[in-house]
Amino acid sequence: MVALQIAARGVRDPLVLAAMRSVPREAFLPPAMEEFAYQDTPLPIEAGQTISQPYIVALMIEALRPAKGDRVLEIGTGSGYAAAVLSRVVQEVYTIERHESLARTAEERFRRLGYGNIHVMIGDGTLGWPAEAPFDAIVATAGGIEAPPALLAQLKVGGRMVIPLGPTQQHQDLLRITRTETQRYVREQLGQVRFVPLIGSAGWPEAGEPPVAPLPRAASLGGIPAVVRLLREVAERIDDIDSAPLGPLLDRIGDARIVLLGEASHGTSEFYRMRARITQTLIEQRGFSVVALEADWPDAARVDRYVRGLPPPAEGSSAFARFPTWMWRNGEFEQFVEWLRAWNAERTGSRTPVTLRGLDLYSLHTSIEAVLSYLDRVDPPSAAIARERYGCLTPWQRDPATYGRLAVTGRYRSCEAPAVEMMRDLLIRRLDYAGRDGEAFFDAAENARLVTDAERYYRRMYYGSVESWNLRDTHMFETLQRLLEFHGPEARIVVWEHNSHIGDASATELGAMGEYNVGQLCRQQYGGGAYLLGFGTDHGTVAAASNWDGPMERMQVRPAHPTSYEALCHTTGIPGFLLPLRVPAREAVRDELSAPRLERAIGVIYRPDTELQSHYFEAELPRQFDEYCWFDETKAVAAPSRQARAAGMPDTYPFGV
């Protein structure tokens, strides 16, 4: 984390870097969020607040120009992580938190971890801590309108304050304010940031800023910007998903072997329905025969047996049973599964059935079970060896994140070697095993590869988000390549994944941080043979959770940020459309949209109160996607039905709901 996310981005103070290395970020997170501790991103904590990304914590502390003898005041204790890092750099830290529950939790963490030079007060941070003033430095981890007078007064002459300030909660600049004389302060701008609001008597009111109102429709604007007029001219309207003409889209896709269909959230009905409509058309008219999902291989394999009319497996749990269940257990995907089953049933014996595959690597437990089950059938002696090798991972099969943490910290041995040996042995026996049942062997081999990559993933996610993200997307891309090889030279694949996986990462600020993804790797390998289609929305509802492993909620999606691509699309006044970007109707489209703008990404967690910090990033849309699909107002995915399935099948097969 320190090397790739902080030092590589310009933080140089050796005391700050040493402090960032010494403080365990996972100790300041709710248990359900620990596995994401070293990702370079804000994360949700208790009381609806967030813990800042590691780079921002290091940047702000370095900007204070701290010295070992300093006494520093922090406004906004939050989880306590920033105060803990500060405490390793300076002599004393005084921190103020307005939420009593956060303050008490942070105090307990400081006590348990042995940070004895941190002092916590519950109160209004905008008023400072007069009894302990003056301070050598003050840092605020929330954004205000102006620097609170009380805080300015509590700085020593020569003292430094680092604080985000801006006229709205969406536009903040990080400032360093130095008190050079009793009545003189010098301000320096350090860059644009996005923080939660600084609530208090000299900050934002308790209720915070009212939600951003929807932008006016284009028809009501006195003057329509040129780029909006251009979008209205070239957009291919979608008035109804079921009847929208897709012929022009198919022409643009052409001979591409891989069509990657995104989504801007994991819980939006229109995204699932439109992906299903496009996929069905590609299957019917262009011969696509594989649908690959951002889902675990064993879960997808279970549903694949259903869509191909095969009996359910004798072993294993129901599909898509882990968080977030609604991502694939929803009414829209269920309808698509039933369509696939009917399509294959009508063409039995006449052509290769359409298969459904999973690309992701989270299924450590079920993949181990699948490998063992396969070897029990074809090679019992090897199954015994496999059980011994996988025994290293057995205690952690249902809690792999804990295994990763313990392996990285040296409190449990790494299981990499036995997992790799098991995969190698399986592949060495490829000719023997595959000769009996090529598809069964392919399934077992993919599960063995998944166990190997999952073991590496759960260890590496504690080194930071970039390395673990890249490992995960590399696994999905290589799985995609093996699917193309296994299904033959005529195979054509449709991929369903989030925009963040299928849009070219090199066209985003995440790419500038070293991340790459499936879409970027597909472009590099297949060029025009991969077609990337992203999705977006302005407002409506979405199925998501407030916290990791939390219950699904039907949440309101806030109207798009005014400086985002979504706001541009909203201002056209068109409810839905396709926007060609690789081959636009007018080349000016690419030129007008090439300047970086904000873009929204909602995953399985949605935090509307901190949306700007948590869900927006900069991107160049024409480089990121070959096409963009827009739905102005969207709704959350529907619950799956409980209707009986095909005769002879359990009422809830394959989902088990």
XYZ file of C-alpha atoms in Angstrom:
657
model
C 0.000 0.000 0.000
C 2.663 2.502 1.030
C 4.918 1.842 -1.958
C 2.268 1.697 -4.683
C -0.483 4.007 -3.447
C 1.354 6.644 -1.402
C 5.085 6.959 -2.077
C 4.598 6.391 -5.817
C 2.148 9.318 -5.889
C 4.531 11.816 -4.344
C 4.367 11.551 -0.544
C 8.007 11.754 0.587
C 8.115 12.493 4.350
C 9.872 9.438 5.873
C 8.058 9.866 9.201
C 4.675 9.828 7.452
C 5.574 6.805 5.318
C 6.837 4.918 8.377
C 3.637 5.753 10.261
C 1.458 4.557 7.386
C 3.368 1.267 7.420
C 3.006 0.796 11.161
C -0.732 1.429 11.704
C -3.037 -1.512 10.783
C -5.917 0.050 8.841
C -8.099 -3.049 9.237
C -8.181 -2.435 13.001
C -10.152 0.771 12.361
C -12.871 -0.762 10.206
C -16.067 -2.675 10.940
C -15.357 -6.441 10.707
C -17.303 -6.791 7.454
C -15.045 -4.225 5.754
C -11.665 -5.556 6.936
C -10.919 -7.392 3.704
C -10.921 -4.038 1.856
C -8.610 -2.331 4.351
C -5.727 -1.705 1.986
C -7.692 -0.608 -1.032
C -6.955 3.001 -1.939
C -10.525 4.115 -1.508
C -12.814 5.621 1.132
C -14.772 2.978 3.026
C -18.010 3.168 5.014
C -17.809 3.053 8.809
C -20.341 3.431 11.590
C -22.749 6.418 11.937
C -22.992 6.836 8.171
C -19.439 8.194 7.929
C -16.391 7.142 5.907
C -12.723 6.437 6.507
C -10.586 8.391 4.038
C -8.468 6.599 1.453
C -4.893 5.949 2.640
C -3.327 8.319 0.111
C -5.448 11.252 1.301
C -4.579 10.515 4.945
C -0.861 10.520 4.117
C -1.145 13.588 1.874
C -2.928 15.666 4.527
C -0.533 14.670 7.304
C 2.485 15.489 5.147
C 0.874 18.825 4.222
C 0.832 19.718 7.938
C 4.654 19.674 7.841
C 4.660 17.782 11.153
C 7.545 17.669 13.605
C 8.147 15.158 16.422
C 7.451 17.686 19.185
C 4.176 19.023 17.700
C 0.800 19.094 19.388
C -1.867 18.577 16.701
C -5.646 19.045 16.740
C -7.755 16.824 14.481
C -11.370 17.720 13.613
C -13.384 14.580 12.882
C -12.072 11.486 14.658
C -14.193 9.092 12.615
C -12.729 5.616 12.881
C -9.570 6.949 14.571
C -7.253 5.808 11.766
C -5.871 9.239 10.832
C -5.338 10.139 14.487
C -3.442 6.878 14.995
C -1.153 7.635 12.055
C -0.617 11.183 13.337
C 0.265 9.843 16.766
C 3.256 8.010 15.277
C 4.589 11.275 13.825
C 3.948 13.967 16.478
C 4.079 14.270 20.268
C 0.377 14.650 21.130
C -2.870 14.356 19.151
C -6.135 15.973 20.268
C -9.131 14.817 18.263
C -12.787 15.947 18.325
C -15.757 13.869 17.150
C -19.413 14.945 17.202
C -20.778 11.370 17.079
C -20.477 9.870 20.563
C -20.571 6.293 19.251
C -17.616 6.949 16.938
C -15.652 8.717 19.653
C -16.154 5.868 22.152
C -15.239 3.224 19.565
C -12.094 5.146 18.571
C -11.073 5.546 22.231
C -11.384 1.802 22.733
C -9.264 1.148 19.640
C -6.552 3.559 20.823
C -6.495 1.872 24.227
C -6.392 -1.641 22.788
C -3.640 -0.812 20.283
C -1.533 1.147 22.762
C -1.783 4.644 21.282
C -1.429 6.525 24.556
C -0.760 10.018 23.170
C -4.230 10.532 21.645
C -6.896 12.510 23.507
C -10.550 12.380 22.417
C -13.336 14.904 23.012
C -16.987 14.678 21.986
C -18.224 18.012 20.683
C -18.494 20.595 17.919
C -15.226 20.446 16.003
C -15.722 23.885 14.470
C -15.186 25.370 17.960
C -11.880 23.587 18.488
C -10.435 22.688 21.899
C -9.700 26.020 23.631
C -8.440 24.449 26.848
C -5.557 22.767 25.012
C -4.775 25.552 22.533
C -2.620 26.776 20.915
C -1.698 23.992 18.502
C 1.244 23.562 16.192
C -1.073 22.151 13.528
C -4.762 21.504 12.908
C -6.223 19.067 10.380
C -9.906 18.765 9.457
C -11.203 15.557 7.864
C -14.504 17.144 6.786
C -15.232 19.953 4.349
C -16.404 23.386 5.448
C -17.539 26.575 3.724
C -14.889 28.793 5.333
C -12.171 28.115 7.869
C -13.861 28.307 11.314
C -12.616 31.443 13.183
C -12.135 29.493 16.406
C -9.733 27.102 14.696
C -7.729 29.937 13.143
C -7.433 31.554 16.565
C -6.169 28.315 18.138
C -3.189 28.035 15.775
C 0.212 29.114 17.045
C 2.021 31.739 15.031
C 3.829 29.579 12.494
C 1.162 26.890 12.858
C -0.425 25.145 9.870
C -4.029 24.121 9.227
C -4.999 21.665 6.477
C -8.712 21.768 5.687
C -11.048 21.122 2.719
C -13.157 24.211 1.919
C -15.703 25.009 -0.769
C -18.998 26.796 -1.467
C -20.880 23.482 -1.814
C -20.392 19.960 -0.561
C -19.609 18.898 -4.125
C -16.795 21.410 -4.763
C -13.930 21.546 -2.268
C -10.287 22.577 -2.421
C -7.744 21.237 0.042
C -6.031 24.260 1.608
C -3.025 24.761 3.842
C -3.451 27.874 5.963
C -0.322 29.103 7.763
C -0.526 31.673 10.563
C 2.482 33.876 9.789
C 1.629 36.679 12.255
C -1.002 37.257 14.943
C -3.490 38.656 12.406
C -2.031 37.296 9.158
C -2.757 33.968 7.460
C -1.351 32.677 4.168
C -3.385 30.222 2.081
C -2.065 27.593 -0.340
C -4.186 25.377 -2.591
C -3.197 21.711 -2.568
C -5.773 20.318 -5.026
C -9.422 19.338 -5.355
C -10.922 16.848 -2.906
C -14.304 15.497 -1.826
C -15.048 15.120 1.896
C -18.105 14.638 4.072
C -19.509 17.967 5.348
C -18.044 19.694 8.401
C -21.104 19.939 10.649
C -21.182 22.529 13.418
C -21.923 26.099 14.453
C -19.241 27.391 12.071
C -19.858 24.775 9.382
C -22.782 23.155 7.639
C -26.087 22.764 9.516
C -26.892 19.406 11.115
C -29.088 18.316 8.218
C -26.292 18.978 5.769
C -26.824 20.365 2.293
C -30.174 19.500 0.700
C -30.019 16.864 -2.042
C -28.968 18.117 -5.436
C -32.111 18.908 -7.434
C -32.561 17.263 -10.834
C -31.146 19.349 -13.652
C -33.759 21.066 -15.835
C -34.833 19.167 -18.929
C -33.317 20.364 -22.173
C -36.672 21.569 -23.475
C -36.914 24.084 -20.634
C -33.408 25.499 -20.983
C -33.048 28.972 -22.335
C -29.911 27.954 -24.222
C -28.866 24.363 -24.866
C -25.091 23.721 -24.746
C -23.600 22.644 -28.050
C -22.550 19.240 -26.707
C -26.110 18.536 -25.535
C -27.529 19.510 -28.936
C -25.005 17.147 -30.528
C -25.990 14.276 -28.228
C -29.658 14.815 -29.017
C -28.856 14.695 -32.704
C -26.866 11.437 -32.726
C -28.509 9.442 -29.924
C -30.438 6.322 -31.006
C -33.586 6.459 -28.899
C -34.753 3.556 -26.768
C -38.462 4.058 -26.170
C -39.053 0.473 -25.087
C -36.416 -2.118 -24.204
C -38.390 -5.027 -25.669
C -38.945 -3.411 -29.071
C -35.951 -1.082 -29.530
C -34.343 -1.647 -32.972
C -30.907 -3.219 -32.490
C -29.901 -3.666 -36.111
C -27.543 -0.646 -36.143
C -25.894 -1.888 -32.922
C -25.325 -5.331 -34.458
C -23.756 -3.677 -37.491
C -21.354 -1.769 -35.247
C -20.478 -4.934 -33.324
C -19.714 -6.605 -36.637
C -17.469 -9.663 -36.345
C -16.361 -9.053 -32.751
C -15.918 -12.338 -30.880
C -16.384 -10.761 -27.458
C -19.140 -8.287 -26.575
C -18.766 -6.876 -23.068
C -21.967 -5.459 -21.564
C -21.567 -3.342 -18.458
C -23.775 -1.847 -15.775
C -23.405 1.239 -13.601
C -24.751 -0.608 -10.555
C -25.302 -4.198 -9.469
C -28.991 -3.649 -8.779
C -30.719 -1.769 -11.633
C -33.550 -3.420 -13.550
C -33.055 -1.599 -16.854
C -29.404 -2.623 -17.066
C -30.257 -6.318 -16.647
C -33.202 -6.136 -19.062
C -31.227 -4.347 -21.763
C -28.272 -6.722 -21.426
C -30.690 -9.626 -21.747
C -32.309 -8.084 -24.850
C -28.932 -7.457 -26.533
C -27.673 -10.932 -25.587
C -30.779 -12.656 -26.905
C -30.423 -10.788 -30.204
C -26.746 -11.732 -30.464
C -27.621 -15.379 -29.822
C -30.496 -15.399 -32.311
C -28.930 -13.394 -35.122
C -25.146 -13.664 -34.706
C -24.608 -17.129 -33.261
C -23.162 -16.183 -29.868
C -22.993 -19.351 -27.785
C -21.454 -18.417 -24.391
C -22.661 -15.959 -21.750
C -19.962 -15.187 -19.149
C -20.938 -13.481 -15.888
C -19.225 -11.556 -13.116
C -20.129 -14.527 -10.941
C -18.398 -17.472 -9.318
C -17.663 -20.436 -11.578
C -19.468 -23.121 -9.479
C -22.631 -21.008 -9.124
C -22.798 -20.283 -12.831
C -22.094 -23.961 -13.584
C -25.140 -24.968 -11.541
C -27.392 -22.604 -13.495
C -25.709 -23.691 -16.737
C -26.883 -27.260 -16.154
C -30.416 -25.906 -15.821
C -30.351 -23.850 -19.023
C -28.971 -26.844 -20.940
C -31.603 -29.221 -19.591
C -29.145 -31.306 -17.581
C -30.002 -32.776 -14.163
C -28.879 -30.743 -11.161
C -25.589 -31.739 -9.553
C -25.851 -34.223 -6.727
C -23.707 -32.122 -4.419
C -23.192 -28.468 -3.613
C -25.250 -25.587 -2.299
C -27.767 -23.547 -4.256
C -26.404 -20.958 -6.665
C -25.620 -17.366 -5.717
C -26.165 -17.897 -2.001
C -23.473 -15.505 -0.726
C -23.646 -11.719 -0.419
C -24.796 -9.932 -2.563
C -27.501 -12.465 -3.386
C -29.626 -9.980 -5.365
C -26.878 -9.488 -7.941
C -27.939 -12.691 -9.717
C -30.963 -13.792 -7.697
C -33.363 -11.273 -9.194
C -36.430 -11.402 -11.395
C -34.744 -9.920 -14.437
C -31.915 -12.464 -14.501
C -34.346 -15.269 -13.719
C -36.360 -14.364 -16.837
C -33.194 -14.443 -18.921
C -32.275 -17.869 -17.493
C -35.717 -19.194 -18.431
C -35.336 -17.763 -21.932
C -31.960 -19.510 -22.321
C -33.452 -22.807 -21.154
C -36.325 -22.516 -23.644
C -33.953 -21.512 -26.472
C -31.734 -24.548 -25.868
C -34.703 -26.923 -25.480
C -36.128 -25.884 -28.861
C -32.821 -26.625 -30.585
C -31.787 -29.892 -28.964
C -29.530 -31.786 -31.331
C -29.611 -29.125 -34.062
C -26.826 -26.901 -32.799
C -24.455 -26.281 -29.906
C -26.431 -25.148 -26.841
C -25.759 -21.760 -25.327
C -23.755 -22.145 -22.120
C -23.570 -19.902 -19.102
C -20.207 -19.481 -17.336
C -18.789 -17.619 -14.331
C -15.595 -15.559 -14.411
C -15.031 -14.506 -10.800
C -12.791 -16.005 -8.097
C -14.536 -15.675 -4.738
C -15.770 -19.296 -4.505
C -12.864 -20.835 -2.604
C -15.107 -23.181 -0.608
C -17.361 -24.434 -3.416
C -14.483 -24.738 -5.902
C -12.537 -26.988 -3.514
C -15.678 -29.114 -3.119
C -16.049 -29.331 -6.904
C -12.444 -30.496 -7.436
C -12.759 -33.134 -4.726
C -16.086 -34.344 -6.083
C -14.616 -34.726 -9.572
C -11.562 -36.646 -8.352
C -13.734 -38.880 -6.149
C -15.450 -40.026 -9.350
C -12.472 -40.417 -11.683
C -9.399 -40.951 -9.466
C -10.045 -41.722 -5.761
C -6.336 -41.996 -4.822
C -5.739 -38.501 -6.220
C -8.803 -37.293 -4.333
C -7.146 -38.360 -1.077
C -4.013 -36.406 -1.992
C -6.165 -33.396 -2.885
C -7.888 -33.475 0.495
C -4.520 -33.435 2.212
C -3.257 -30.532 0.136
C -6.427 -28.486 0.432
C -6.448 -29.221 4.164
C -4.286 -26.144 4.651
C -7.232 -24.036 3.452
C -10.004 -26.064 5.021
C -10.310 -24.008 8.245
C -10.781 -20.861 6.165
C -13.007 -21.999 3.322
C -15.947 -20.000 4.624
C -13.831 -17.093 5.869
C -11.026 -16.641 3.322
C -10.518 -12.947 4.162
C -9.343 -13.937 7.647
C -6.951 -16.468 6.119
C -5.487 -13.726 3.918
C -4.899 -11.441 6.877
C -3.319 -14.135 9.042
C -1.102 -15.394 6.198
C 0.160 -11.901 5.421
C 0.920 -11.145 9.075
C 2.711 -14.479 9.547
C 0.216 -15.861 12.064
C -0.751 -18.691 9.698
C 1.281 -20.398 7.011
C 0.663 -19.604 3.356
C -1.315 -22.254 1.475
C -0.045 -21.174 -1.938
C 2.290 -24.126 -2.560
C -0.216 -26.965 -1.967
C -2.893 -25.169 -4.005
C -0.491 -24.720 -6.927
C 0.666 -28.361 -6.671
C -2.923 -29.551 -6.840
C -3.640 -27.517 -9.957
C -0.381 -28.666 -11.594
C -1.115 -32.334 -10.919
C -4.608 -32.008 -12.365
C -3.279 -30.414 -15.549
C -0.514 -33.027 -15.902
C -3.235 -35.700 -16.058
C -5.159 -33.644 -18.640
C -5.080 -36.256 -21.426
C -6.177 -39.089 -19.177
C -8.972 -37.172 -17.451
C -10.205 -35.233 -20.464
C -10.460 -38.420 -22.502
C -13.204 -39.676 -20.201
C -15.297 -36.484 -20.153
C -13.721 -33.355 -21.594
C -16.275 -30.960 -20.185
C -16.177 -32.433 -16.676
C -12.393 -32.148 -16.692
C -12.581 -28.562 -17.974
C -14.917 -27.703 -15.105
C -12.628 -29.325 -12.523
C -9.536 -27.640 -13.965
C -11.205 -24.229 -13.846
C -12.150 -24.804 -10.214
C -8.566 -25.816 -9.396
C -7.259 -22.673 -11.084
C -9.826 -20.660 -9.164
C -8.655 -22.068 -5.822
C -5.075 -21.102 -6.693
C -5.987 -17.555 -7.763
C -8.434 -17.075 -4.873
C -5.747 -18.042 -2.361
C -3.414 -15.443 -3.906
C -6.209 -12.874 -4.062
C -7.131 -13.120 -0.378
C -3.488 -12.678 0.585
C -2.775 -9.858 -1.803
C -5.824 -7.784 -1.007
C -4.016 -6.843 2.215
C -1.177 -5.369 0.172
C -3.531 -2.864 -1.466
C -6.375 -2.442 -3.903
C -4.361 -2.142 -7.114
C -2.583 -5.496 -6.803
C -5.669 -7.423 -5.700
C -7.886 -5.721 -8.308
C -5.415 -6.545 -11.080
C -5.136 -10.167 -9.936
C -8.925 -10.543 -9.937
C -9.408 -8.995 -13.391
C -6.485 -10.968 -14.801
C -8.158 -14.145 -13.522
C -11.437 -13.189 -15.200
C -9.692 -12.298 -18.476
C -7.686 -15.534 -18.555
C -10.859 -17.513 -17.809
C -12.448 -15.751 -20.768
C -9.523 -16.759 -22.966
C -9.795 -20.406 -21.904
C -13.523 -20.347 -22.668
C -12.789 -19.180 -26.204
C -10.213 -21.943 -26.591
C -12.438 -24.651 -25.116
C -15.507 -23.767 -27.185
C -13.568 -23.565 -30.429
C -12.635 -21.009 -33.086
C -16.248 -20.214 -33.937
C -17.198 -19.403 -30.338
C -18.454 -15.890 -29.605
C -18.973 -14.713 -26.035
C -21.151 -12.108 -24.329
C -19.765 -10.851 -20.995
C -21.961 -9.340 -18.251
C -19.897 -7.343 -15.749
C -19.860 -3.955 -14.062
C -18.677 -0.924 -16.042
C -15.591 -0.843 -13.825
C -14.547 -4.230 -15.240
C -15.563 -3.928 -18.899
C -14.723 -0.259 -19.568
C -11.083 0.329 -20.545
C -9.385 1.241 -17.235
C -6.620 3.141 -19.043
C -9.216 5.834 -19.805
C -9.950 6.449 -16.107
C -8.188 7.903 -13.094
C -8.001 4.350 -11.711
C -5.809 3.407 -14.647
C -3.501 6.275 -13.785
C -3.082 4.600 -10.376
C -1.944 1.369 -12.004
C -5.215 -0.559 -12.275
C -6.161 -2.485 -15.389
C -9.254 -4.529 -16.073
C -10.973 -7.060 -18.307
C -11.989 -4.469 -20.900
C -8.470 -3.079 -21.237
C -6.942 -6.565 -21.496
C -9.517 -7.560 -24.133
C -8.689 -4.500 -26.232
C -4.976 -5.170 -25.959
C -5.395 -8.831 -26.944
C -8.264 -8.708 -29.449
C -8.372 -5.105 -30.678
C -11.572 -4.516 -32.634
C -12.600 -8.101 -31.873
C -13.840 -6.881 -28.479
C -16.788 -4.472 -28.234
C -17.236 -2.575 -24.939
C -20.704 -1.220 -24.076
C -21.219 0.749 -20.854
C -24.395 1.858 -19.080
C -25.488 4.905 -17.096
C -28.443 6.522 -15.311
C -29.372 9.803 -13.658
C -31.875 9.003 -10.917
C -34.391 6.444 -9.683
C -33.996 3.501 -7.312
C -31.367 0.775 -6.925
C -30.962 -2.463 -4.978
C -27.865 -2.172 -2.793
C -26.638 -2.468 0.789
C -25.447 0.248 3.153
C -22.630 -1.920 4.477
C -20.753 -5.007 3.361
C -22.695 -8.188 4.092
C -25.725 -6.081 5.022
C -29.313 -6.610 3.871
C -30.465 -5.458 0.459
C -32.243 -2.100 0.493
C -34.254 -0.302 -2.169
C -32.443 3.044 -2.243
C -33.052 6.336 -4.009
C -30.329 7.184 -6.521
C -29.354 10.839 -6.259
C -29.524 12.938 -9.435
C -26.189 13.018 -11.237
C -23.421 15.432 -10.278
C -23.506 18.581 -12.458
C -20.000 18.009 -13.860
C -20.551 14.340 -14.790
C -21.217 12.531 -18.051
C -24.499 11.447 -16.501
C -25.585 15.079 -16.112
C -24.878 15.695 -19.802
C -26.997 12.710 -20.815
C -29.772 13.793 -18.454
C -29.866 17.276 -19.951
C -30.704 15.850 -23.395
C -34.193 15.128 -22.087
C -34.196 11.707 -23.803
C -35.393 8.902 -21.476
C -33.200 6.226 -23.074
C -30.717 5.930 -25.908
C -27.682 4.208 -27.389
C -24.674 6.448 -28.080
C -22.110 5.018 -30.546
C -18.577 6.065 -29.596
C -16.260 3.828 -31.622
C -18.007 4.760 -34.877
C -20.131 7.802 -33.956
C -22.647 9.307 -36.355
C -20.550 12.465 -36.153
C -16.865 12.494 -35.237
C -17.467 15.622 -33.189
C -19.081 13.385 -30.554
C -15.715 11.924 -29.595
C -14.092 15.363 -29.573
C -16.800 16.932 -27.409
C -16.799 14.086 -24.881
C -13.038 13.529 -24.670
C -12.353 16.040 -21.897
C -12.327 14.064 -18.598
C -15.531 14.269 -16.573
C -16.892 12.581 -13.497
C -18.601 9.220 -13.909
C -20.643 7.338 -11.316
C -20.166 3.721 -10.274
C -22.520 2.091 -7.754
C -21.510 -1.388 -6.655
C -23.201 -3.659 -4.147
C -22.813 -0.884 -1.549
C -24.356 2.546 -2.086
C -23.682 5.542 0.159
C -25.892 8.417 -1.082
C -24.762 10.721 1.741
C -21.145 10.528 0.597
C -21.836 9.810 -3.047
C -19.289 12.214 -4.501
C -16.463 10.765 -2.432
C -17.578 7.138 -2.646
C -18.970 6.641 -6.129
C -17.474 9.098 -8.629
C -14.213 8.980 -10.561
C -12.828 10.785 -13.608
C -12.942 9.141 -17.018
C -12.769 9.804 -20.754
C -15.951 8.181 -22.020
C -15.024 7.812 -25.740
C -11.831 5.914 -24.836
C -13.473 3.927 -22.069
C -16.321 2.430 -24.122
C -17.194 1.684 -27.750
C -20.836 2.475 -26.992
C -22.860 3.913 -24.120
C -26.411 2.948 -23.152
C -28.432 5.520 -21.208
C -31.584 5.249 -19.103
C -32.495 8.524 -17.422
C -34.734 7.087 -14.703
C -34.231 3.542 -13.475
C -35.623 1.222 -10.845
C -34.267 -1.478 -8.582
C -34.188 -5.103 -9.700
C -37.237 -7.193 -8.885
C -37.328 -10.128 -6.522
C -37.209 -13.566 -8.190
C -40.469 -15.439 -8.550
C -41.389 -18.559 -6.616
C -43.201 -20.194 -9.491
C -42.563 -23.833 -10.209
C -39.921 -24.567 -12.816
C -39.830 -27.305 -15.410
C -41.455 -30.610 -14.567
C -39.284 -32.768 -12.379
C -37.205 -29.861 -11.118
C -37.348 -28.644 -7.519
C -39.593 -25.618 -7.134
C -36.647 -23.376 -6.382
C -34.000 -24.858 -8.718
C -31.479 -23.560 -9.696
C -31.410 -20.614 -7.322
C -32.688 -22.317 -4.185
C -34.677 -19.277 -3.057
